[in-house]
PDB file of C-alpha atoms in Angstrom:
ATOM      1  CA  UNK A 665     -26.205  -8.703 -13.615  1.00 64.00           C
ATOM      2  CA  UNK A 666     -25.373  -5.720 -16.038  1.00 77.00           C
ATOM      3  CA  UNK A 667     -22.556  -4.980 -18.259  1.00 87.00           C
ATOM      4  CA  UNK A 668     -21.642  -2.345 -15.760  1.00 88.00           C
ATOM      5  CA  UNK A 669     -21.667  -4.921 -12.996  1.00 87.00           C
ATOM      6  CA  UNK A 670     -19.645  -6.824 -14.677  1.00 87.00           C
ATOM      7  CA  UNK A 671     -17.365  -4.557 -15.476  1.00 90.00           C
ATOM      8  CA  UNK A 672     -16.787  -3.563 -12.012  1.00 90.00           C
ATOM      9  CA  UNK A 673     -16.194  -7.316 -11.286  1.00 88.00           C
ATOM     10  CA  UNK A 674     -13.474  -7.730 -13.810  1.00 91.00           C
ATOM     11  CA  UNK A 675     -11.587  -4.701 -12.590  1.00 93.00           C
ATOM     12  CA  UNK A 676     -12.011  -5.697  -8.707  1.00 91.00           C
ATOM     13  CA  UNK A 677     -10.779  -9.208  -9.227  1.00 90.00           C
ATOM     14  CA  UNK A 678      -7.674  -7.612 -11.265  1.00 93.00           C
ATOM     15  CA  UNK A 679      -6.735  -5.372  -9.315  1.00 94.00           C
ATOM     16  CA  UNK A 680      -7.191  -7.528  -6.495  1.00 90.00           C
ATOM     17  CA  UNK A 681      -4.851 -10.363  -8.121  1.00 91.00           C
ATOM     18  CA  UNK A 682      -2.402  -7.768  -9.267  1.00 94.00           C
ATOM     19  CA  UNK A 683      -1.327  -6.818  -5.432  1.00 93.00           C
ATOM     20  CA  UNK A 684       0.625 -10.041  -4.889  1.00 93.00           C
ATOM     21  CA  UNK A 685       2.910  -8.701  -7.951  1.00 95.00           C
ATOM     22  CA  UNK A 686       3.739  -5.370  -6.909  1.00 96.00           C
ATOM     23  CA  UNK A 687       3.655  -6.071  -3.207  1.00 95.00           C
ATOM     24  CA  UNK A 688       6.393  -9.254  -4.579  1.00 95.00           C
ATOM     25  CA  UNK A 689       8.342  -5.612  -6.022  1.00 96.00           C
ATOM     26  CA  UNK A 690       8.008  -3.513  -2.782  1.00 96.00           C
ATOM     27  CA  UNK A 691       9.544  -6.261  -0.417  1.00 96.00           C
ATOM     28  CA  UNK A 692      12.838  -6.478  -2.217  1.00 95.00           C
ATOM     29  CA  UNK A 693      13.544  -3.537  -1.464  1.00 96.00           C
ATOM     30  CA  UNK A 694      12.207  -3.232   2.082  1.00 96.00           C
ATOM     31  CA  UNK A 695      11.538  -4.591   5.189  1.00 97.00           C
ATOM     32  CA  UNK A 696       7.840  -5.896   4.836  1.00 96.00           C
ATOM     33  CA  UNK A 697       6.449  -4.969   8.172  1.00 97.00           C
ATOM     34  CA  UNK A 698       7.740  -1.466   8.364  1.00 97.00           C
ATOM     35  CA  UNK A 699       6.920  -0.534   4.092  1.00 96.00           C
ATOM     36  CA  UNK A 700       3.261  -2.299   5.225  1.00 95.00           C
ATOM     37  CA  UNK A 701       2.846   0.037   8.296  1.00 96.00           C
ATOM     38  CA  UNK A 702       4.042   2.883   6.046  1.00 95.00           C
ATOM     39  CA  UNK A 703       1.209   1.838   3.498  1.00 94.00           C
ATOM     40  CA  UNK A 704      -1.589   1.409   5.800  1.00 94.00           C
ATOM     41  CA  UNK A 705      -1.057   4.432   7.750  1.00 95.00           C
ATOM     42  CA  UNK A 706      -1.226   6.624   4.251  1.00 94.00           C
ATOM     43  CA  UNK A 707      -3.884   4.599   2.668  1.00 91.00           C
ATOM     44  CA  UNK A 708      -5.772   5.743   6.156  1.00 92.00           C
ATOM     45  CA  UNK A 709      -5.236   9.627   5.749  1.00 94.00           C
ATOM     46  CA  UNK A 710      -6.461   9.241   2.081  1.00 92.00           C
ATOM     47  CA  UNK A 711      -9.851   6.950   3.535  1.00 89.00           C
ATOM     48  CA  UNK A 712     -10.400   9.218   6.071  1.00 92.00           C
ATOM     49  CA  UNK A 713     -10.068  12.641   4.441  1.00 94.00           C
ATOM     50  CA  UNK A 714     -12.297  10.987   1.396  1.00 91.00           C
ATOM     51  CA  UNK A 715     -14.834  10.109   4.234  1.00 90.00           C
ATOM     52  CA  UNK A 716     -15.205  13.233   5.885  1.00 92.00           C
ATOM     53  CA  UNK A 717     -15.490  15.084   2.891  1.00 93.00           C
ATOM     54  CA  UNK A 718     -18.535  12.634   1.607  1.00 89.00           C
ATOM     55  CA  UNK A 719     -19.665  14.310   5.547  1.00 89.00           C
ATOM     56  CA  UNK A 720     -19.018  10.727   7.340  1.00 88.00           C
ATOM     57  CA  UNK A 721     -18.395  10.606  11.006  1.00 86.00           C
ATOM     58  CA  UNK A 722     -16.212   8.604  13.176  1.00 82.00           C
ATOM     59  CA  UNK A 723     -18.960   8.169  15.784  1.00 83.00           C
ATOM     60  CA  UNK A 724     -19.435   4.825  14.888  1.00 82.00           C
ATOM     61  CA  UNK A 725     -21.826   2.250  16.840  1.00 80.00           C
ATOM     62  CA  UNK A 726     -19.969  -0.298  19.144  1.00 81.00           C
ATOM     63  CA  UNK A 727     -20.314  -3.300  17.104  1.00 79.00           C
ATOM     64  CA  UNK A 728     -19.027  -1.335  13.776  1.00 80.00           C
ATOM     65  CA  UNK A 729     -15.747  -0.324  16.658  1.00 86.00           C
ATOM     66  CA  UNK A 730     -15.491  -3.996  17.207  1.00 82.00           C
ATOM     67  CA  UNK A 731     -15.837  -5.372  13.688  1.00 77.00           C
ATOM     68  CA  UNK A 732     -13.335  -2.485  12.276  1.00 83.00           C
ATOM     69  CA  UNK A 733     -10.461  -3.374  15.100  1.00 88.00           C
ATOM     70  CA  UNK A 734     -10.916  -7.281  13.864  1.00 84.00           C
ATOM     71  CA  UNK A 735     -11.359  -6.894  10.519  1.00 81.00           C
ATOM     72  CA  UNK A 736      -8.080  -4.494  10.478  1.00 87.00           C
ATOM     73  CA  UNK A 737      -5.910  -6.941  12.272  1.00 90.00           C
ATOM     74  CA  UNK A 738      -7.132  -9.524  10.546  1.00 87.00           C
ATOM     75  CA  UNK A 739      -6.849  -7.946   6.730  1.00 84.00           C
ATOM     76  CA  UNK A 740      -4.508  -5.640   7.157  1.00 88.00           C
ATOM     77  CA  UNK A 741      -2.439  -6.969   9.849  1.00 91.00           C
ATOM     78  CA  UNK A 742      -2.061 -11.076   9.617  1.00 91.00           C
ATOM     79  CA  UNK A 743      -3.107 -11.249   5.870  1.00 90.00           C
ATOM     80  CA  UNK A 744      -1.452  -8.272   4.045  1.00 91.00           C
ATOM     81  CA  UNK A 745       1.100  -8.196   6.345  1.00 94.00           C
ATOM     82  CA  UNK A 746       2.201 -11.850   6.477  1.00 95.00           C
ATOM     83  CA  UNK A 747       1.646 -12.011   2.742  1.00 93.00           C
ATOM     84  CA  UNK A 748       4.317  -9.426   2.453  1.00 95.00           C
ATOM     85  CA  UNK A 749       6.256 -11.403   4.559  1.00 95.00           C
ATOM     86  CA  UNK A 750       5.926 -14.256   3.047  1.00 95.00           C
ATOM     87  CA  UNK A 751       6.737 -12.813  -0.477  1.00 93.00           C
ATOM     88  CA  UNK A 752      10.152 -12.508   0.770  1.00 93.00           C
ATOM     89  CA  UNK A 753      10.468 -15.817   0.138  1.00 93.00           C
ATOM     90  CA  UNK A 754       7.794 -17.157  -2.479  1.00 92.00           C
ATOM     91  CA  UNK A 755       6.808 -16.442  -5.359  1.00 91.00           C
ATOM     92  CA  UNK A 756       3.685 -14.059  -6.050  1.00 91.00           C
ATOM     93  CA  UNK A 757       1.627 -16.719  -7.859  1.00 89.00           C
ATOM     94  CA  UNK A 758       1.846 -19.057  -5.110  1.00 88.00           C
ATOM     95  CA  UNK A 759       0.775 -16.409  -2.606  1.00 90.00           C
ATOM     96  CA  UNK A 760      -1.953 -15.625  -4.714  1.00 89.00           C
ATOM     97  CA  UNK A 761      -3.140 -19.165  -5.456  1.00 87.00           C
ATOM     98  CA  UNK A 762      -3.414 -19.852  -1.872  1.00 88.00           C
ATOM     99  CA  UNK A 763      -4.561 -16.611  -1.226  1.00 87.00           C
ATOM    100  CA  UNK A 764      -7.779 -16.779  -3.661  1.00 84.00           C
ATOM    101  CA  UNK A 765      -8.710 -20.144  -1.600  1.00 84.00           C
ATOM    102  CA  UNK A 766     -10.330 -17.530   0.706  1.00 83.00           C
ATOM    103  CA  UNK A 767     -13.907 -18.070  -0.375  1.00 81.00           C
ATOM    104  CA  UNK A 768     -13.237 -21.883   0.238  1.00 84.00           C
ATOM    105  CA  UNK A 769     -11.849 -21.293   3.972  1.00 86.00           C
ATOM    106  CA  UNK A 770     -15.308 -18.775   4.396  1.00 82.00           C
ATOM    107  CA  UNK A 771     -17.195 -21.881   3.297  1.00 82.00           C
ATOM    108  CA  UNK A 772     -15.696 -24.562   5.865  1.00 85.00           C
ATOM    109  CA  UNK A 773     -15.489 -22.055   8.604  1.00 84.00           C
ATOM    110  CA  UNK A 774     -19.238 -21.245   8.143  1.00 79.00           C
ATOM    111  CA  UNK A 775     -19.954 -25.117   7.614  1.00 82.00           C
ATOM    112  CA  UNK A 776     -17.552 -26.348  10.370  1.00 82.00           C
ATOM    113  CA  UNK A 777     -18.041 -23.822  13.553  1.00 82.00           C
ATOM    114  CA  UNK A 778     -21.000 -21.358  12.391  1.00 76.00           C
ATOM    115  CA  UNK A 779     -22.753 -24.603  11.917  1.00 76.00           C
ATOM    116  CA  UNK A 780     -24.399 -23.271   8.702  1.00 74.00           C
ATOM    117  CA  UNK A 781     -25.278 -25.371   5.985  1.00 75.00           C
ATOM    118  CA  UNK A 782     -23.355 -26.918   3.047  1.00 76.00           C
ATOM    119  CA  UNK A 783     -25.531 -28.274  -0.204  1.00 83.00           C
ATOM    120  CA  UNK A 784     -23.955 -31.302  -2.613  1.00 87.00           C
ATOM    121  CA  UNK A 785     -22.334 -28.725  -5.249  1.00 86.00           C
ATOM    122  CA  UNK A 786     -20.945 -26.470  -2.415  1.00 84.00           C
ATOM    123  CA  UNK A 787     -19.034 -29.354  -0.973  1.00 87.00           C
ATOM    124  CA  UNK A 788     -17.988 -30.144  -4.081  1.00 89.00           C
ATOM    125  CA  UNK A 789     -16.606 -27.246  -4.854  1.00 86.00           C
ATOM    126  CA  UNK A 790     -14.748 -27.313  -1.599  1.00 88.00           C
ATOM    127  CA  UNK A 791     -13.464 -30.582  -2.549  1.00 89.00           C
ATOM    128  CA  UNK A 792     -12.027 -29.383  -5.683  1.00 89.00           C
ATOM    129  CA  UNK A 793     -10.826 -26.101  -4.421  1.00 86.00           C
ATOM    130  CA  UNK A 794      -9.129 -27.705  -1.768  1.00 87.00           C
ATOM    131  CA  UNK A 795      -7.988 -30.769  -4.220  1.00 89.00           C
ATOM    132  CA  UNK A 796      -6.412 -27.740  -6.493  1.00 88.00           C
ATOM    133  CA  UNK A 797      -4.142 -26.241  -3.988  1.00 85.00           C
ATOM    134  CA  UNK A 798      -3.087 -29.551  -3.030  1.00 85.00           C
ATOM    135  CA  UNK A 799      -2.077 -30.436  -6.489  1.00 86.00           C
ATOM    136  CA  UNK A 800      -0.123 -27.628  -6.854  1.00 84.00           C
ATOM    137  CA  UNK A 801       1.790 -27.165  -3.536  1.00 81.00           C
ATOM    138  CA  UNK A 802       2.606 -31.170  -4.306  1.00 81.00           C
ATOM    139  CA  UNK A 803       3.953 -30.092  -7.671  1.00 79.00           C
ATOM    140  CA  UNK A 804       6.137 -27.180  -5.857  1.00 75.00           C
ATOM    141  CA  UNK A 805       7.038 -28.583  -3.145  1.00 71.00           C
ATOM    142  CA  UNK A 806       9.636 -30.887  -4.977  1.00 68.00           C
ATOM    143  CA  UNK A 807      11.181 -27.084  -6.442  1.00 72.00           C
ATOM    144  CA  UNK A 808      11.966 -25.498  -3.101  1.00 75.00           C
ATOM    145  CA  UNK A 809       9.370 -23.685  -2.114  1.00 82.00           C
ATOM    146  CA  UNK A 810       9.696 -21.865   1.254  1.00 86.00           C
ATOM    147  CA  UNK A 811       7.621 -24.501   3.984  1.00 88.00           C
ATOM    148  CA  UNK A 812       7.929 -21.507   6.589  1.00 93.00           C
ATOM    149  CA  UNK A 813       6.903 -18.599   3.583  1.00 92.00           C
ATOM    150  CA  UNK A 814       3.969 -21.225   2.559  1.00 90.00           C
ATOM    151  CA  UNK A 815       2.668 -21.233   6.308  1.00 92.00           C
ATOM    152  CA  UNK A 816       2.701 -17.023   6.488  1.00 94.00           C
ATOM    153  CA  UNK A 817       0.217 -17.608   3.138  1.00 93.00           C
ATOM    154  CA  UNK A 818      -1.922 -20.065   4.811  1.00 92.00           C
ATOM    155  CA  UNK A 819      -2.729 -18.285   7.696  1.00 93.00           C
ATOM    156  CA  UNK A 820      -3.028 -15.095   5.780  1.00 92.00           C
ATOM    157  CA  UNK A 821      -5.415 -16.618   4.263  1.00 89.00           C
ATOM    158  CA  UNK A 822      -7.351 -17.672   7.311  1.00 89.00           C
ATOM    159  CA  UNK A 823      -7.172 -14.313   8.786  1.00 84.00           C
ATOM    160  CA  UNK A 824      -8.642 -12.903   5.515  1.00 80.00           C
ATOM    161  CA  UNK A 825     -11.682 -15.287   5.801  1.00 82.00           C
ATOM    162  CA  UNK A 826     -12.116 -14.281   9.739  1.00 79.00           C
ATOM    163  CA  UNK A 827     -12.429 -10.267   7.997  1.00 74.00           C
ATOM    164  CA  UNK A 828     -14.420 -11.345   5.281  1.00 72.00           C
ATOM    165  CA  UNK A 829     -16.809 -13.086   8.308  1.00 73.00           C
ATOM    166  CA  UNK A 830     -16.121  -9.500  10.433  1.00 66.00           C
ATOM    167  CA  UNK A 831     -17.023  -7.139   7.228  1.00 63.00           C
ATOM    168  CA  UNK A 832     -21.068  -7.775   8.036  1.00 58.00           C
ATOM    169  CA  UNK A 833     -20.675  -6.091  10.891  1.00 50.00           C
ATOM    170  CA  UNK A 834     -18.930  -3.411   9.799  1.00 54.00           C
ATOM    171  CA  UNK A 835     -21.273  -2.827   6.632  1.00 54.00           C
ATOM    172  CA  UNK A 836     -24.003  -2.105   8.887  1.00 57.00           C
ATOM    173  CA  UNK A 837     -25.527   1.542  10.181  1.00 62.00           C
ATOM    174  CA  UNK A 838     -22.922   3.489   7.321  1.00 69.00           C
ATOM    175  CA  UNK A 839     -19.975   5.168   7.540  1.00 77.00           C
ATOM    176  CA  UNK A 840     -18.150   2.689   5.195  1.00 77.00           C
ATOM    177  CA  UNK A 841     -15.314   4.607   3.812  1.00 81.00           C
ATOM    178  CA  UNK A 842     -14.440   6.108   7.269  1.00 87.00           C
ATOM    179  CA  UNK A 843     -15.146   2.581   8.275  1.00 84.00           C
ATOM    180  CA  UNK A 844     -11.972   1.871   5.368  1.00 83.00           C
ATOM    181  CA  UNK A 845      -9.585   4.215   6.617  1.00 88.00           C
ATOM    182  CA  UNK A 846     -10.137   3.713   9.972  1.00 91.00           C
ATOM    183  CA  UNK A 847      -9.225  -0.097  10.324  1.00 87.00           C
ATOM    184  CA  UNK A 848      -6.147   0.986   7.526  1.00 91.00           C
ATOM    185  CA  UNK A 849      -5.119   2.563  10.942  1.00 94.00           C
ATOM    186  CA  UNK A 850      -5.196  -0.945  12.728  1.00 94.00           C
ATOM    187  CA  UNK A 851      -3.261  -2.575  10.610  1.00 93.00           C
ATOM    188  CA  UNK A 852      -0.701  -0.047  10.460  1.00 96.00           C
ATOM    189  CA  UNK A 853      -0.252   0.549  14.735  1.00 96.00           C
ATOM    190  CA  UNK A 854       0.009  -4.045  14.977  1.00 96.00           C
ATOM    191  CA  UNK A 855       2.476  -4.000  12.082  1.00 96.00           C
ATOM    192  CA  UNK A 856       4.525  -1.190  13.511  1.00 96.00           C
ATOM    193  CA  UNK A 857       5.103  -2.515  16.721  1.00 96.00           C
ATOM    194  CA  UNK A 858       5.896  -5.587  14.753  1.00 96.00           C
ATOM    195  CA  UNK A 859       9.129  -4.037  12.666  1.00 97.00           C
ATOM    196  CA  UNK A 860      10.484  -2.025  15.507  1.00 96.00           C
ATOM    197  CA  UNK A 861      10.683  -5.802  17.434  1.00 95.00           C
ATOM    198  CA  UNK A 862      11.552  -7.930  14.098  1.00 95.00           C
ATOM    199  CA  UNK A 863      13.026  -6.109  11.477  1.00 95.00           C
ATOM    200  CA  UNK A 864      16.030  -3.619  10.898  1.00 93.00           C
ATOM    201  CA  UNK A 865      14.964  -0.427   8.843  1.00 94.00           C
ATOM    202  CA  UNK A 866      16.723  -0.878   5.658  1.00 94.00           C
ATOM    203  CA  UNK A 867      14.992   0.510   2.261  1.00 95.00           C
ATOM    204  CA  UNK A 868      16.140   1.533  -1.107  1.00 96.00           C
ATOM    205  CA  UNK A 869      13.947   3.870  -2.352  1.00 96.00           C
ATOM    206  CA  UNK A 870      14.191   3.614  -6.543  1.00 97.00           C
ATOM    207  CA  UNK A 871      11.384   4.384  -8.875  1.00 96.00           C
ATOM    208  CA  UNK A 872      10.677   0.781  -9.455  1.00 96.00           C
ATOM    209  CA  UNK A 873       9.788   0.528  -5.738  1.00 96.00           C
ATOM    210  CA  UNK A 874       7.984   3.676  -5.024  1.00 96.00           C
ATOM    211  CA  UNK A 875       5.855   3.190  -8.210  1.00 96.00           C
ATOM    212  CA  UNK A 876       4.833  -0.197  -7.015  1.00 96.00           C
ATOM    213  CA  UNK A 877       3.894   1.435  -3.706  1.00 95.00           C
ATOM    214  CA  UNK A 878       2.211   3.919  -4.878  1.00 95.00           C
ATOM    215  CA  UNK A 879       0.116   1.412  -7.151  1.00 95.00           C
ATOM    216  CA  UNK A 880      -0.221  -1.278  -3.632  1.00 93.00           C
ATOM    217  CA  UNK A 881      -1.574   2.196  -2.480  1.00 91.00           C
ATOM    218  CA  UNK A 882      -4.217   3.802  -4.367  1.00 90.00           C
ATOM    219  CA  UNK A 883      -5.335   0.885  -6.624  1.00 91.00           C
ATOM    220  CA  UNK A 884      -5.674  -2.425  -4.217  1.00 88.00           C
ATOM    221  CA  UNK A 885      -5.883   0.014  -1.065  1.00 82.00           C
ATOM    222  CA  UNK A 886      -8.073   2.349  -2.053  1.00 82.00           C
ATOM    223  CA  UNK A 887      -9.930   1.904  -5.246  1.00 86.00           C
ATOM    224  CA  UNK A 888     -10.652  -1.884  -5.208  1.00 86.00           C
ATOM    225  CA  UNK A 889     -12.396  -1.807  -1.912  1.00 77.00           C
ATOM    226  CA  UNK A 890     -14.667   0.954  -2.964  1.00 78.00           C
ATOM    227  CA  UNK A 891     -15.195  -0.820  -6.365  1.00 85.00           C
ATOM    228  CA  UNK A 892     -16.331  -4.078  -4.114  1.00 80.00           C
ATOM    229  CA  UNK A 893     -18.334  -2.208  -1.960  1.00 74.00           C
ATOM    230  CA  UNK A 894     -19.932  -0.441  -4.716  1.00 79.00           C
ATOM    231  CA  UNK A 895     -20.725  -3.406  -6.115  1.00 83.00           C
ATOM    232  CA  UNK A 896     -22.031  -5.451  -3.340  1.00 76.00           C
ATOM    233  CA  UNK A 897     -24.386  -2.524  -2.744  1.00 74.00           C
ATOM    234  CA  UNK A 898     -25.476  -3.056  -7.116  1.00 80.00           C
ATOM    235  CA  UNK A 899     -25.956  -6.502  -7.148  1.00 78.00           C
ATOM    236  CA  UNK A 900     -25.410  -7.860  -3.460  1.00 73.00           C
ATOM    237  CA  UNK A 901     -22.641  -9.574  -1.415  1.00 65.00           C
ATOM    238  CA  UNK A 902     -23.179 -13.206  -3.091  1.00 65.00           C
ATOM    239  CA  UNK A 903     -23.579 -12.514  -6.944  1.00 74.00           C
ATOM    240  CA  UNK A 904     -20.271 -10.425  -5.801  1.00 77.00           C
ATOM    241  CA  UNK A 905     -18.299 -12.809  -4.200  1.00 72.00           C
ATOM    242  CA  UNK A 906     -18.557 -14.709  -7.686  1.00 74.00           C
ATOM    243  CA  UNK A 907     -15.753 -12.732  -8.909  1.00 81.00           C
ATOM    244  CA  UNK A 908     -13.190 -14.561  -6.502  1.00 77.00           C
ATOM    245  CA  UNK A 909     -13.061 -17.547  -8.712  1.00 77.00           C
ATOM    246  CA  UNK A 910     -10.987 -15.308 -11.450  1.00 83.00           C
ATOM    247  CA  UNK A 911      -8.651 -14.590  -9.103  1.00 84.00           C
ATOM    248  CA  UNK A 912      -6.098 -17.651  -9.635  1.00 85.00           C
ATOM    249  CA  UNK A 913      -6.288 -17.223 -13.220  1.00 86.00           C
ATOM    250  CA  UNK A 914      -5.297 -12.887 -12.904  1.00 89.00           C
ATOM    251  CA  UNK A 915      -3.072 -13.497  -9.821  1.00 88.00           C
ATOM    252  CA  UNK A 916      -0.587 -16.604 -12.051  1.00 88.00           C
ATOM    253  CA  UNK A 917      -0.822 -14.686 -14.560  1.00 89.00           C
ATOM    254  CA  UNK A 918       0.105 -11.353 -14.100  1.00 93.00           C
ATOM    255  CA  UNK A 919       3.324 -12.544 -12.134  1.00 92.00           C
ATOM    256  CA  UNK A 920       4.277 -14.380 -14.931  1.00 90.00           C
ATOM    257  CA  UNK A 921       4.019 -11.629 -17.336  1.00 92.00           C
ATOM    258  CA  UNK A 922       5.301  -8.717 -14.954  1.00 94.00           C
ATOM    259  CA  UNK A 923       7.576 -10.830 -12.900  1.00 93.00           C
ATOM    260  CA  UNK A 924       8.344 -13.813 -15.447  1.00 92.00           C
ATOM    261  CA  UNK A 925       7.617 -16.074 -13.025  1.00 88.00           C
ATOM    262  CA  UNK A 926       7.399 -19.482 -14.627  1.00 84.00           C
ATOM    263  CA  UNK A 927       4.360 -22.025 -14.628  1.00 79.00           C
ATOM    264  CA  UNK A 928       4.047 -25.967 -14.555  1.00 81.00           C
ATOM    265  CA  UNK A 929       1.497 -28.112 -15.852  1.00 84.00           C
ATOM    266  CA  UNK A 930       0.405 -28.884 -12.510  1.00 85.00           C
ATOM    267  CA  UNK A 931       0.063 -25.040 -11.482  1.00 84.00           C
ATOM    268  CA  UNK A 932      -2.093 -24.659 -14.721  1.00 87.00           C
ATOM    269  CA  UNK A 933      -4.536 -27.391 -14.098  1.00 90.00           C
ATOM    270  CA  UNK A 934      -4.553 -26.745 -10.115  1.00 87.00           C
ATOM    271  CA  UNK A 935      -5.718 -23.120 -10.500  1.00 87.00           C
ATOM    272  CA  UNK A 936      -8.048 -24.305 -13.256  1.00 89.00           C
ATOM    273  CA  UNK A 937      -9.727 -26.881 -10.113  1.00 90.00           C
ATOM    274  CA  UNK A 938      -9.559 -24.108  -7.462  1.00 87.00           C
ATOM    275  CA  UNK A 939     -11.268 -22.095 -10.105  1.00 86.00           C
ATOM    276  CA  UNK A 940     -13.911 -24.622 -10.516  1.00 88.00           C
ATOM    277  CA  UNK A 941     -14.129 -24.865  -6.571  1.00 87.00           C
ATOM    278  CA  UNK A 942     -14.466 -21.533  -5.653  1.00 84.00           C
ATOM    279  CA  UNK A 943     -17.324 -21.099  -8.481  1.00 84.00           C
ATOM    280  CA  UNK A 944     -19.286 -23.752  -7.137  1.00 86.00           C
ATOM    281  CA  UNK A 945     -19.162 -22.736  -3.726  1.00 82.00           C
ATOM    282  CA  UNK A 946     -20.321 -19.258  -4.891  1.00 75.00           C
ATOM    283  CA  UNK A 947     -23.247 -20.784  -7.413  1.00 80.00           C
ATOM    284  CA  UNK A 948     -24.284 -22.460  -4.250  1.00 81.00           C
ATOM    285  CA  UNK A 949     -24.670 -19.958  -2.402  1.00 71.00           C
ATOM    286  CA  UNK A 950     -26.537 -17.979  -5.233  1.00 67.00           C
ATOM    287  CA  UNK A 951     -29.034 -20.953  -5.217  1.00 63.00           C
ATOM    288  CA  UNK A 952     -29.446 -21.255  -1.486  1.00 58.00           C
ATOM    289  CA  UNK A 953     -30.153 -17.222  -1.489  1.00 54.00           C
ATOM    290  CA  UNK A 954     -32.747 -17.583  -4.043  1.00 54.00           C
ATOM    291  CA  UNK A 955     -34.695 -20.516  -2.229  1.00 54.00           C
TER     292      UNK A 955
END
């Protein structure tokens, strides 16, 4: 792994950690279904117009159809839209902390239905990833945290490990930006129908929202998925994935410093263990690839 590699692994994991805090922005002043639909359905004109002037199609095969329609709801839909939901109510360090358990939920998932196997340091790590969270939420829970805003984060979470599962399908036979915008387009149509059932249309536009949006926009929307991509294609989809264990450590952090949010003890030492967790699931895997 280069310095360039790395480099593009530092920025995806930031930028990547630093949605929770602007998204946190954007739903205080709007309704988090209809400002998501809004999102998705620009972010999908920008992928789209990108892709067809790299001279992409939208002919795509059946099973890259299929894979973008699940991996859209699932993302875009159930994680990014429940997240925003959820951050209503709680905090954007705890969204994010149980957000960046997603490599441990692809783990059991694989392990407990795909039947696929789980080496000694891999189960540790889900062990300790899973030990983390549960350290934290027990530390939290005592402070009044939102029980029905924690369960939109949890199965955001889950949905985002069901895309991350989808994605191989969708990587395959090209077409990846298009591919990008298109499921953008998913998420938006599920999340629209959503508002107009669940939420009244109130928003007040200000520069402090509209800035956030336009960063929720271009840099986690847009730019972080073609820095992952381009990096999965430099140095493949495992050594990748290795960059999720950052993620607690950017995702606490920048809320506290943008948003002041405050830290424990217990939040410290729980995202240092999910940390821990998440790396040794990934090392794991980077062993079982090699073999």
């Amino acid at each position: 792994m280069d310095i360039r590699s790395i480099g593009m692994g530092l920025l995806f994991a930031l930028i990547w950690s630093s949605a929770f805090t602007s998204a946190r922005i954007i739903v205080a002043d709007a309704p988090p279904f209809a400002i998501s639909a809004i999102r998705f359905a620009i972010a999908g004109c920008i992928g789209v117009a990108i892709a067809r002037a790299l001279g992409q199609t939208w002919h795509l095969t059946r099973e890259q159809w299929r894979a973008t329609l699940i991996f859209g709801l699932c993302q875009n839909a159930l994680y990014l839209g429940l997240n925003f939901l959820a951050m209503t109510t709680v905090e954007a360090s705890l969204a994010s902390i149980v957000a960046s358990t997603m490599p441990l939920i692809v783990a059991f998932i694989g392990w407990a239905i795909l039947r696929e196997g789980l080496g000694p340091l891999a189960a540790l790590g889900l062990v300790l990833g899973f030990g983390g969270v549960l350290l934290i939420m027990g530390s939290r829970m005592g402070t009044g945290v939102d029980p029905m805003g924690l369960a939109y984060c949890v199965i955001a979470a889950v949905g985002l490990a069901v895309a991350t599962l989808m994605v191989r399908g969708a990587s395959s036979g090209g077409n990846m930006m298009m591919i990008v915008g298109l499921q953008m387009f998913v998420g938006a149509g599920v999340l629209l129908i959503a508002s107009l059932f669940l939420e009244t249309w109130v928003f007040n536009w200000n520069p402090v929202m509209l800035t956030a949006l336009t960063y929720t926009i271009l840099a986690p929307g847009l730019l972080a998925t073609w820095v992952w991509f381009a990096l999965v294609a430099r140095i493949g989809a495992v050594k990748a994935a290795t960059f999720h264990f950052l993620n607690p450590f950017f995702g606490v952090a920048i809320a506290a410093l943008i948003l002041g949010e405050k830290l424990g003890l217990m939040d410290v030492l729980g995202v240092a263990i999910i940390a821990a967790g998440i790396l040794a699931v990934q090392l794991s895997k980077q062993t079982h690839t090699a073999k």
